[in-house]
PDB file of C-alpha atoms in Angstrom:
ATOM      1  CA  MET A   2     -10.862 -23.406  12.756  1.00 61.00           C
ATOM      2  CA  LEU A   3     -10.450 -24.124   9.407  1.00 59.00           C
ATOM      3  CA  GLU A   4     -14.281 -24.255   8.521  1.00 65.00           C
ATOM      4  CA  PHE A   5     -14.347 -20.673  10.251  1.00 65.00           C
ATOM      5  CA  LEU A   6     -11.790 -19.240   7.793  1.00 64.00           C
ATOM      6  CA  VAL A   7     -13.735 -20.198   4.996  1.00 64.00           C
ATOM      7  CA  TYR A   8     -17.020 -19.653   6.078  1.00 66.00           C
ATOM      8  CA  TYR A   9     -15.403 -15.918   6.568  1.00 69.00           C
ATOM      9  CA  ASN A  10     -13.240 -16.443   3.764  1.00 77.00           C
ATOM     10  CA  SER A  11     -14.206 -12.963   1.757  1.00 81.00           C
ATOM     11  CA  LEU A  12     -14.278 -10.810   5.495  1.00 84.00           C
ATOM     12  CA  ILE A  13     -10.834 -12.245   6.563  1.00 86.00           C
ATOM     13  CA  THR A  14      -9.484 -11.599   3.037  1.00 88.00           C
ATOM     14  CA  HIS A  15     -10.832  -7.901   2.894  1.00 90.00           C
ATOM     15  CA  SER A  16      -9.841  -7.139   5.870  1.00 92.00           C
ATOM     16  CA  VAL A  17      -6.215  -7.955   5.091  1.00 94.00           C
ATOM     17  CA  GLU A  18      -5.886  -6.128   2.388  1.00 94.00           C
ATOM     18  CA  GLY A  19      -7.269  -2.933   3.737  1.00 95.00           C
ATOM     19  CA  LEU A  20      -5.405  -3.056   6.261  1.00 95.00           C
ATOM     20  CA  ALA A  21      -2.427  -2.972   4.028  1.00 95.00           C
ATOM     21  CA  ALA A  22      -3.751  -0.440   2.284  1.00 95.00           C
ATOM     22  CA  ILE A  23      -4.740   1.786   4.798  1.00 96.00           C
ATOM     23  CA  THR A  24      -1.009   1.064   5.913  1.00 96.00           C
ATOM     24  CA  GLY A  25       0.106   2.763   2.805  1.00 95.00           C
ATOM     25  CA  LEU A  26      -1.643   5.491   2.797  1.00 95.00           C
ATOM     26  CA  PHE A  27      -0.531   6.141   6.734  1.00 95.00           C
ATOM     27  CA  CYS A  28       2.808   6.026   5.329  1.00 93.00           C
ATOM     28  CA  LEU A  29       2.938   8.080   2.313  1.00 93.00           C
ATOM     29  CA  LYS A  30       4.498  10.845   3.533  1.00 92.00           C
ATOM     30  CA  LYS A  31       7.422   8.893   4.563  1.00 92.00           C
ATOM     31  CA  TYR A  32       8.149   7.282   0.851  1.00 93.00           C
ATOM     32  CA  LYS A  33       7.056  10.232  -0.910  1.00 91.00           C
ATOM     33  CA  GLY A  34       8.977  10.935  -4.226  1.00 89.00           C
ATOM     34  CA  THR A  35       9.596   7.022  -4.087  1.00 92.00           C
ATOM     35  CA  ALA A  36       9.121   3.819  -5.674  1.00 93.00           C
ATOM     36  CA  ALA A  37       6.847   2.677  -2.998  1.00 94.00           C
ATOM     37  CA  ILE A  38       4.320   5.133  -3.697  1.00 96.00           C
ATOM     38  CA  PHE A  39       2.951   3.074  -6.447  1.00 96.00           C
ATOM     39  CA  PHE A  40       3.425   0.386  -4.435  1.00 97.00           C
ATOM     40  CA  ILE A  41       0.943   1.483  -2.456  1.00 96.00           C
ATOM     41  CA  TRP A  42      -1.346   2.808  -4.882  1.00 97.00           C
ATOM     42  CA  LEU A  43      -1.067  -0.351  -6.031  1.00 97.00           C
ATOM     43  CA  LEU A  44      -2.179  -2.191  -3.027  1.00 96.00           C
ATOM     44  CA  LEU A  45      -5.601   0.201  -3.322  1.00 97.00           C
ATOM     45  CA  TYR A  46      -6.171  -1.088  -6.533  1.00 97.00           C
ATOM     46  CA  LEU A  47      -5.828  -4.469  -6.008  1.00 96.00           C
ATOM     47  CA  PHE A  48      -8.386  -4.014  -2.547  1.00 95.00           C
ATOM     48  CA  LEU A  49     -10.750  -2.129  -4.212  1.00 95.00           C
ATOM     49  CA  ILE A  50     -10.531  -4.679  -7.405  1.00 95.00           C
ATOM     50  CA  ASP A  51     -10.924  -7.712  -4.789  1.00 94.00           C
ATOM     51  CA  VAL A  52     -14.071  -5.972  -2.954  1.00 92.00           C
ATOM     52  CA  LEU A  53     -15.113  -4.557  -6.405  1.00 91.00           C
ATOM     53  CA  GLY A  54     -15.172  -8.169  -7.960  1.00 88.00           C
ATOM     54  CA  MET A  55     -17.940  -9.327  -5.373  1.00 89.00           C
ATOM     55  CA  PHE A  56     -20.630  -7.839  -7.265  1.00 86.00           C
ATOM     56  CA  PRO A  57     -22.648 -11.162  -7.760  1.00 85.00           C
ATOM     57  CA  LYS A  58     -23.852 -11.573  -4.239  1.00 85.00           C
ATOM     58  CA  TYR A  59     -25.561  -8.631  -4.375  1.00 82.00           C
ATOM     59  CA  TYR A  60     -27.758  -8.952  -7.093  1.00 82.00           C
ATOM     60  CA  ASN A  61     -30.661  -9.499  -4.592  1.00 80.00           C
ATOM     61  CA  THR A  62     -29.624  -6.839  -2.868  1.00 80.00           C
ATOM     62  CA  PHE A  63     -29.201  -3.834  -5.123  1.00 78.00           C
ATOM     63  CA  ASP A  64     -31.512  -3.494  -7.911  1.00 78.00           C
ATOM     64  CA  PHE A  65     -28.923  -1.541 -10.036  1.00 77.00           C
ATOM     65  CA  LEU A  66     -27.277  -4.726 -10.954  1.00 78.00           C
ATOM     66  CA  GLU A  67     -30.156  -6.536 -12.698  1.00 81.00           C
ATOM     67  CA  PRO A  68     -28.558  -5.319 -16.041  1.00 82.00           C
ATOM     68  CA  ILE A  69     -24.950  -7.075 -14.960  1.00 84.00           C
ATOM     69  CA  LYS A  70     -27.107 -10.234 -13.291  1.00 81.00           C
ATOM     70  CA  ASN A  71     -29.164 -11.257 -17.062  1.00 81.00           C
ATOM     71  CA  SER A  72     -25.763 -10.541 -18.814  1.00 83.00           C
ATOM     72  CA  VAL A  73     -23.362 -12.103 -20.226  1.00 82.00           C
ATOM     73  CA  PHE A  74     -21.388 -10.480 -17.804  1.00 84.00           C
ATOM     74  CA  ARG A  75     -23.083 -11.606 -14.823  1.00 86.00           C
ATOM     75  CA  GLY A  76     -20.310 -14.057 -13.263  1.00 85.00           C
ATOM     76  CA  ASN A  77     -16.972 -12.406 -11.535  1.00 87.00           C
ATOM     77  CA  ASN A  78     -14.148 -14.311 -13.663  1.00 88.00           C
ATOM     78  CA  TRP A  79     -13.975 -11.480 -16.537  1.00 89.00           C
ATOM     79  CA  TRP A  80     -13.636  -9.109 -13.796  1.00 90.00           C
ATOM     80  CA  PHE A  81     -10.629 -11.235 -11.914  1.00 91.00           C
ATOM     81  CA  THR A  82      -9.422 -12.497 -15.336  1.00 91.00           C
ATOM     82  CA  VAL A  83      -8.756  -8.348 -16.769  1.00 91.00           C
ATOM     83  CA  PHE A  84      -8.770  -6.765 -13.285  1.00 93.00           C
ATOM     84  CA  PHE A  85      -5.980  -8.516 -11.639  1.00 92.00           C
ATOM     85  CA  ASP A  86      -4.438 -11.693 -14.122  1.00 92.00           C
ATOM     86  CA  ILE A  87      -3.546  -8.869 -16.523  1.00 93.00           C
ATOM     87  CA  ILE A  88      -3.896  -5.757 -15.158  1.00 95.00           C
ATOM     88  CA  ALA A  89      -2.454  -6.046 -11.970  1.00 95.00           C
ATOM     89  CA  VAL A  90       0.292  -8.504 -13.237  1.00 95.00           C
ATOM     90  CA  SER A  91       1.400  -5.163 -15.875  1.00 95.00           C
ATOM     91  CA  PHE A  92       1.216  -3.121 -12.624  1.00 96.00           C
ATOM     92  CA  PHE A  93       3.746  -5.115 -10.379  1.00 96.00           C
ATOM     93  CA  ALA A  94       6.111  -4.899 -13.805  1.00 96.00           C
ATOM     94  CA  ILE A  95       6.217  -1.631 -13.804  1.00 96.00           C
ATOM     95  CA  LEU A  96       6.902  -1.208 -10.447  1.00 96.00           C
ATOM     96  CA  TYR A  97       9.549  -3.322 -11.012  1.00 96.00           C
ATOM     97  CA  GLN A  98      10.466  -1.102 -14.041  1.00 95.00           C
ATOM     98  CA  LYS A  99      11.024   1.309 -11.071  1.00 94.00           C
ATOM     99  CA  ILE A 100      12.556   0.176  -7.975  1.00 93.00           C
ATOM    100  CA  LEU A 101      15.501  -2.112 -10.272  1.00 93.00           C
ATOM    101  CA  GLN A 102      18.189   0.459 -11.129  1.00 91.00           C
ATOM    102  CA  ASN A 103      19.973  -2.171 -13.651  1.00 91.00           C
ATOM    103  CA  GLN A 104      19.388  -1.309 -17.338  1.00 93.00           C
ATOM    104  CA  ILE A 105      19.412  -4.170 -19.071  1.00 94.00           C
ATOM    105  CA  PHE A 106      17.745  -5.640 -15.839  1.00 94.00           C
ATOM    106  CA  LYS A 107      14.341  -3.096 -17.010  1.00 95.00           C
ATOM    107  CA  SER A 108      14.762  -3.843 -20.260  1.00 95.00           C
ATOM    108  CA  ILE A 109      13.917  -7.782 -19.722  1.00 95.00           C
ATOM    109  CA  ILE A 110      11.394  -6.593 -17.336  1.00 95.00           C
ATOM    110  CA  LYS A 111       9.632  -4.971 -19.772  1.00 95.00           C
ATOM    111  CA  TYR A 112      10.536  -7.174 -22.610  1.00 95.00           C
ATOM    112  CA  ILE A 113       8.850 -10.215 -21.289  1.00 95.00           C
ATOM    113  CA  ALA A 114       5.498  -8.166 -19.270  1.00 95.00           C
ATOM    114  CA  LEU A 115       4.955  -6.353 -22.689  1.00 96.00           C
ATOM    115  CA  ALA A 116       4.490  -9.916 -24.242  1.00 96.00           C
ATOM    116  CA  TYR A 117       2.539 -11.304 -21.440  1.00 95.00           C
ATOM    117  CA  PHE A 118       0.115  -8.720 -22.213  1.00 95.00           C
ATOM    118  CA  ILE A 119      -0.233  -9.335 -25.747  1.00 95.00           C
ATOM    119  CA  PHE A 120      -0.081 -12.860 -25.524  1.00 95.00           C
ATOM    120  CA  ALA A 121      -3.073 -12.951 -22.864  1.00 93.00           C
ATOM    121  CA  LEU A 122      -4.815  -9.623 -24.646  1.00 93.00           C
ATOM    122  CA  GLY A 123      -4.868 -12.488 -27.882  1.00 93.00           C
ATOM    123  CA  LEU A 124      -5.799 -15.294 -25.720  1.00 91.00           C
ATOM    124  CA  ILE A 125      -8.966 -13.499 -24.735  1.00 91.00           C
ATOM    125  CA  PHE A 126      -9.719 -12.601 -28.891  1.00 89.00           C
ATOM    126  CA  TYR A 127      -8.859 -16.209 -29.562  1.00 88.00           C
ATOM    127  CA  ASN A 128     -11.437 -17.815 -26.905  1.00 87.00           C
ATOM    128  CA  VAL A 129     -13.727 -15.110 -25.800  1.00 87.00           C
ATOM    129  CA  ASP A 130     -15.994 -17.920 -24.405  1.00 84.00           C
ATOM    130  CA  ALA A 131     -13.348 -18.429 -21.755  1.00 82.00           C
ATOM    131  CA  LEU A 132     -13.567 -15.432 -20.386  1.00 85.00           C
ATOM    132  CA  PHE A 133     -16.884 -16.083 -18.427  1.00 83.00           C
ATOM    133  CA  LYS A 134     -17.256 -19.504 -18.678  1.00 78.00           C
ATOM    134  CA  SER A 135     -13.783 -20.481 -17.149  1.00 74.00           C
ATOM    135  CA  ALA A 136     -10.592 -19.701 -16.830  1.00 75.00           C
ATOM    136  CA  TYR A 137      -6.697 -19.155 -19.156  1.00 80.00           C
ATOM    137  CA  THR A 138      -4.601 -22.079 -17.276  1.00 82.00           C
ATOM    138  CA  ILE A 139      -1.869 -21.113 -18.746  1.00 87.00           C
ATOM    139  CA  LEU A 140      -2.263 -16.840 -17.620  1.00 89.00           C
ATOM    140  CA  TYR A 141      -1.849 -18.280 -14.557  1.00 88.00           C
ATOM    141  CA  VAL A 142       1.766 -20.050 -15.266  1.00 89.00           C
ATOM    142  CA  LEU A 143       2.711 -17.201 -17.283  1.00 93.00           C
ATOM    143  CA  GLN A 144       2.110 -14.211 -15.059  1.00 93.00           C
ATOM    144  CA  ALA A 145       3.947 -16.731 -12.324  1.00 92.00           C
ATOM    145  CA  ILE A 146       7.112 -16.515 -14.839  1.00 94.00           C
ATOM    146  CA  VAL A 147       7.211 -12.763 -14.350  1.00 95.00           C
ATOM    147  CA  ILE A 148       6.367 -12.069 -11.204  1.00 95.00           C
ATOM    148  CA  LEU A 149       8.989 -14.626 -10.544  1.00 94.00           C
ATOM    149  CA  CYS A 150      11.287 -13.221 -12.944  1.00 95.00           C
ATOM    150  CA  CYS A 151      10.332  -9.911 -11.616  1.00 95.00           C
ATOM    151  CA  ALA A 152      11.106 -10.984  -8.182  1.00 95.00           C
ATOM    152  CA  SER A 153      14.387 -13.166  -9.237  1.00 95.00           C
ATOM    153  CA  LEU A 154      16.073  -9.994 -10.644  1.00 95.00           C
ATOM    154  CA  HIS A 155      15.665  -7.992  -7.428  1.00 94.00           C
ATOM    155  CA  PHE A 156      17.322 -10.728  -5.736  1.00 93.00           C
ATOM    156  CA  ILE A 157      20.044 -11.276  -8.049  1.00 93.00           C
ATOM    157  CA  GLU A 158      20.562  -7.284  -8.183  1.00 91.00           C
ATOM    158  CA  ILE A 159      20.822  -7.064  -4.102  1.00 89.00           C
ATOM    159  CA  LEU A 160      23.166  -9.360  -4.402  1.00 87.00           C
ATOM    160  CA  LYS A 161      25.686  -7.688  -6.492  1.00 83.00           C
ATOM    161  CA  GLY A 162      25.342  -4.464  -4.680  1.00 73.00           C
ATOM    162  CA  ASP A 163      25.803  -3.011  -2.130  1.00 72.00           C
ATOM    163  CA  LYS A 164      21.578  -3.258  -0.634  1.00 70.00           C
ATOM    164  CA  ILE A 165      22.829  -7.026   1.014  1.00 70.00           C
ATOM    165  CA  LEU A 166      23.942  -5.132   3.931  1.00 68.00           C
ATOM    166  CA  TYR A 167      20.849  -3.380   4.284  1.00 74.00           C
ATOM    167  CA  PHE A 168      18.229  -5.524   2.682  1.00 73.00           C
ATOM    168  CA  SER A 169      16.256  -5.955   5.844  1.00 76.00           C
ATOM    169  CA  THR A 170      14.667  -2.595   5.524  1.00 82.00           C
ATOM    170  CA  SER A 171      14.202  -2.549   1.980  1.00 89.00           C
ATOM    171  CA  LEU A 172      10.636  -2.123   1.531  1.00 93.00           C
ATOM    172  CA  TYR A 173      11.083  -4.344  -1.844  1.00 94.00           C
ATOM    173  CA  PHE A 174      12.857  -7.169  -0.556  1.00 93.00           C
ATOM    174  CA  TYR A 175       9.397  -8.050   1.718  1.00 94.00           C
ATOM    175  CA  ILE A 176       7.502  -6.906  -1.946  1.00 95.00           C
ATOM    176  CA  SER A 177      10.304  -9.355  -3.830  1.00 95.00           C
ATOM    177  CA  ALA A 178       9.938 -12.007  -1.264  1.00 94.00           C
ATOM    178  CA  THR A 179       5.903 -11.630   0.075  1.00 95.00           C
ATOM    179  CA  ILE A 180       5.054 -12.309  -4.170  1.00 95.00           C
ATOM    180  CA  PHE A 181       7.763 -14.530  -4.980  1.00 94.00           C
ATOM    181  CA  LEU A 182       6.603 -17.511  -1.962  1.00 94.00           C
ATOM    182  CA  TRP A 183       2.932 -16.130  -2.604  1.00 93.00           C
ATOM    183  CA  TRP A 184       2.695 -16.838  -6.638  1.00 91.00           C
ATOM    184  CA  LEU A 185       4.557 -20.048  -6.655  1.00 89.00           C
ATOM    185  CA  VAL A 186       1.692 -21.563  -3.549  1.00 88.00           C
ATOM    186  CA  MET A 187      -0.749 -20.825  -5.708  1.00 86.00           C
ATOM    187  CA  THR A 188       0.517 -21.544  -9.298  1.00 83.00           C
ATOM    188  CA  ALA A 189       0.874 -24.653  -7.640  1.00 80.00           C
ATOM    189  CA  LEU A 190      -3.026 -25.338  -6.596  1.00 78.00           C
ATOM    190  CA  VAL A 191      -3.892 -24.380 -10.292  1.00 74.00           C
ATOM    191  CA  PHE A 192      -2.197 -28.082 -11.547  1.00 70.00           C
ATOM    192  CA  PHE A 193      -4.812 -29.484  -8.983  1.00 68.00           C
ATOM    193  CA  GLU A 194      -7.439 -28.035 -10.311  1.00 64.00           C
ATOM    194  CA  LYS A 195      -8.887 -31.101 -11.758  1.00 58.00           C
ATOM    195  CA  TYR A 196      -9.335 -32.479  -8.768  1.00 58.00           C
ATOM    196  CA  TYR A 197     -11.235 -29.746  -7.079  1.00 57.00           C
ATOM    197  CA  VAL A 198     -15.243 -31.004  -6.945  1.00 57.00           C
ATOM    198  CA  LEU A 199     -17.173 -30.136  -4.705  1.00 54.00           C
ATOM    199  CA  GLU A 200     -18.143 -33.568  -3.435  1.00 57.00           C
ATOM    200  CA  ASP A 201     -14.588 -33.585  -2.362  1.00 61.00           C
ATOM    201  CA  LYS A 202     -15.310 -31.521   1.010  1.00 68.00           C
ATOM    202  CA  ASN A 203     -11.855 -32.377   2.224  1.00 70.00           C
ATOM    203  CA  PHE A 204      -9.652 -30.979  -1.049  1.00 69.00           C
ATOM    204  CA  VAL A 205     -12.477 -28.134  -1.226  1.00 71.00           C
ATOM    205  CA  LEU A 206     -11.579 -26.556   2.460  1.00 76.00           C
ATOM    206  CA  LEU A 207      -7.814 -27.263   2.174  1.00 76.00           C
ATOM    207  CA  LYS A 208      -7.598 -25.463  -1.486  1.00 78.00           C
ATOM    208  CA  ARG A 209      -9.559 -23.201   0.318  1.00 81.00           C
ATOM    209  CA  SER A 210      -7.537 -22.663   3.373  1.00 83.00           C
ATOM    210  CA  ILE A 211      -4.495 -22.406   1.864  1.00 85.00           C
ATOM    211  CA  TYR A 212      -5.833 -19.697  -0.173  1.00 86.00           C
ATOM    212  CA  ILE A 213      -6.887 -17.913   2.881  1.00 88.00           C
ATOM    213  CA  PHE A 214      -3.241 -18.252   5.190  1.00 89.00           C
ATOM    214  CA  SER A 215      -1.778 -16.960   2.408  1.00 91.00           C
ATOM    215  CA  ASN A 216      -3.444 -13.861   1.341  1.00 92.00           C
ATOM    216  CA  ILE A 217      -2.902 -13.595   5.391  1.00 93.00           C
ATOM    217  CA  PHE A 218      -0.037 -14.099   5.062  1.00 94.00           C
ATOM    218  CA  MET A 219       0.961 -11.330   1.651  1.00 95.00           C
ATOM    219  CA  TYR A 220      -1.041  -8.893   2.733  1.00 96.00           C
ATOM    220  CA  SER A 221       0.207  -9.119   6.473  1.00 95.00           C
ATOM    221  CA  ILE A 222       4.244  -9.168   4.926  1.00 95.00           C
ATOM    222  CA  PHE A 223       2.985  -5.886   3.023  1.00 96.00           C
ATOM    223  CA  SER A 224       1.972  -4.165   6.164  1.00 96.00           C
ATOM    224  CA  ILE A 225       4.938  -5.211   8.468  1.00 95.00           C
ATOM    225  CA  GLY A 226       7.357  -4.276   5.627  1.00 94.00           C
ATOM    226  CA  LEU A 227       5.553  -0.944   4.956  1.00 95.00           C
ATOM    227  CA  ILE A 228       5.908   0.216   9.107  1.00 94.00           C
ATOM    228  CA  VAL A 229       9.489  -1.391   9.763  1.00 92.00           C
ATOM    229  CA  SER A 230      11.634  -0.596   6.166  1.00 92.00           C
ATOM    230  CA  GLN A 231      13.394   2.896   5.367  1.00 88.00           C
ATOM    231  CA  PRO A 232      12.495   4.872   2.078  1.00 86.00           C
ATOM    232  CA  GLU A 233      15.565   4.637  -0.196  1.00 77.00           C
ATOM    233  CA  LYS A 234      17.496   7.165  -0.528  1.00 64.00           C
ATOM    234  CA  LYS A 235      16.202   9.637  -3.368  1.00 54.00           C
TER     235      LYS A 235
END
């Protein structure tokens, strides 16, 4: 079964991402005027970024990709670094600035996210070659700190107010709990990257399987959360 999941990795991942985005679009009217609208557009953004990031697979299919194939942009490492590791993480921080009500918490998220954004851009300018040839491991750790901080502050806000009485019907609780777990797992995998060699088929299979199951879990919970949750009072 694991071999099946790995073989159809892209199809499965894009399917659960697309399902979450489509579910969100159907729920636009339900969450009108709330921060959930921003989250729905964020889901659509994540889906498009992941799908479009597969462009290296289609060099022999579409002629218009020929200029990219023969350029420094031929790989997709730079694509996901810019549009996911930097922009998507920044969007999540903006989302939590809309969700949180405590002004101090809002300020904390604002400055942490701003510091991360500036550091990420500085890191790219300092070592631009890594943008196309490898990965910035430090960014994985720092983005996890940003996301975990966002989710943790939301949990604290829930515990300090009466939101805890109806947290099970709150979309933002589903979002926070899910991304908290997802980023913990993904960040843990980063520390095992040095063991990731194609010759070690068992480790390759394990790593990819964890990634696939994590994505299925995250986007499935997002879809369920959008359906069963109730919009907050406007």
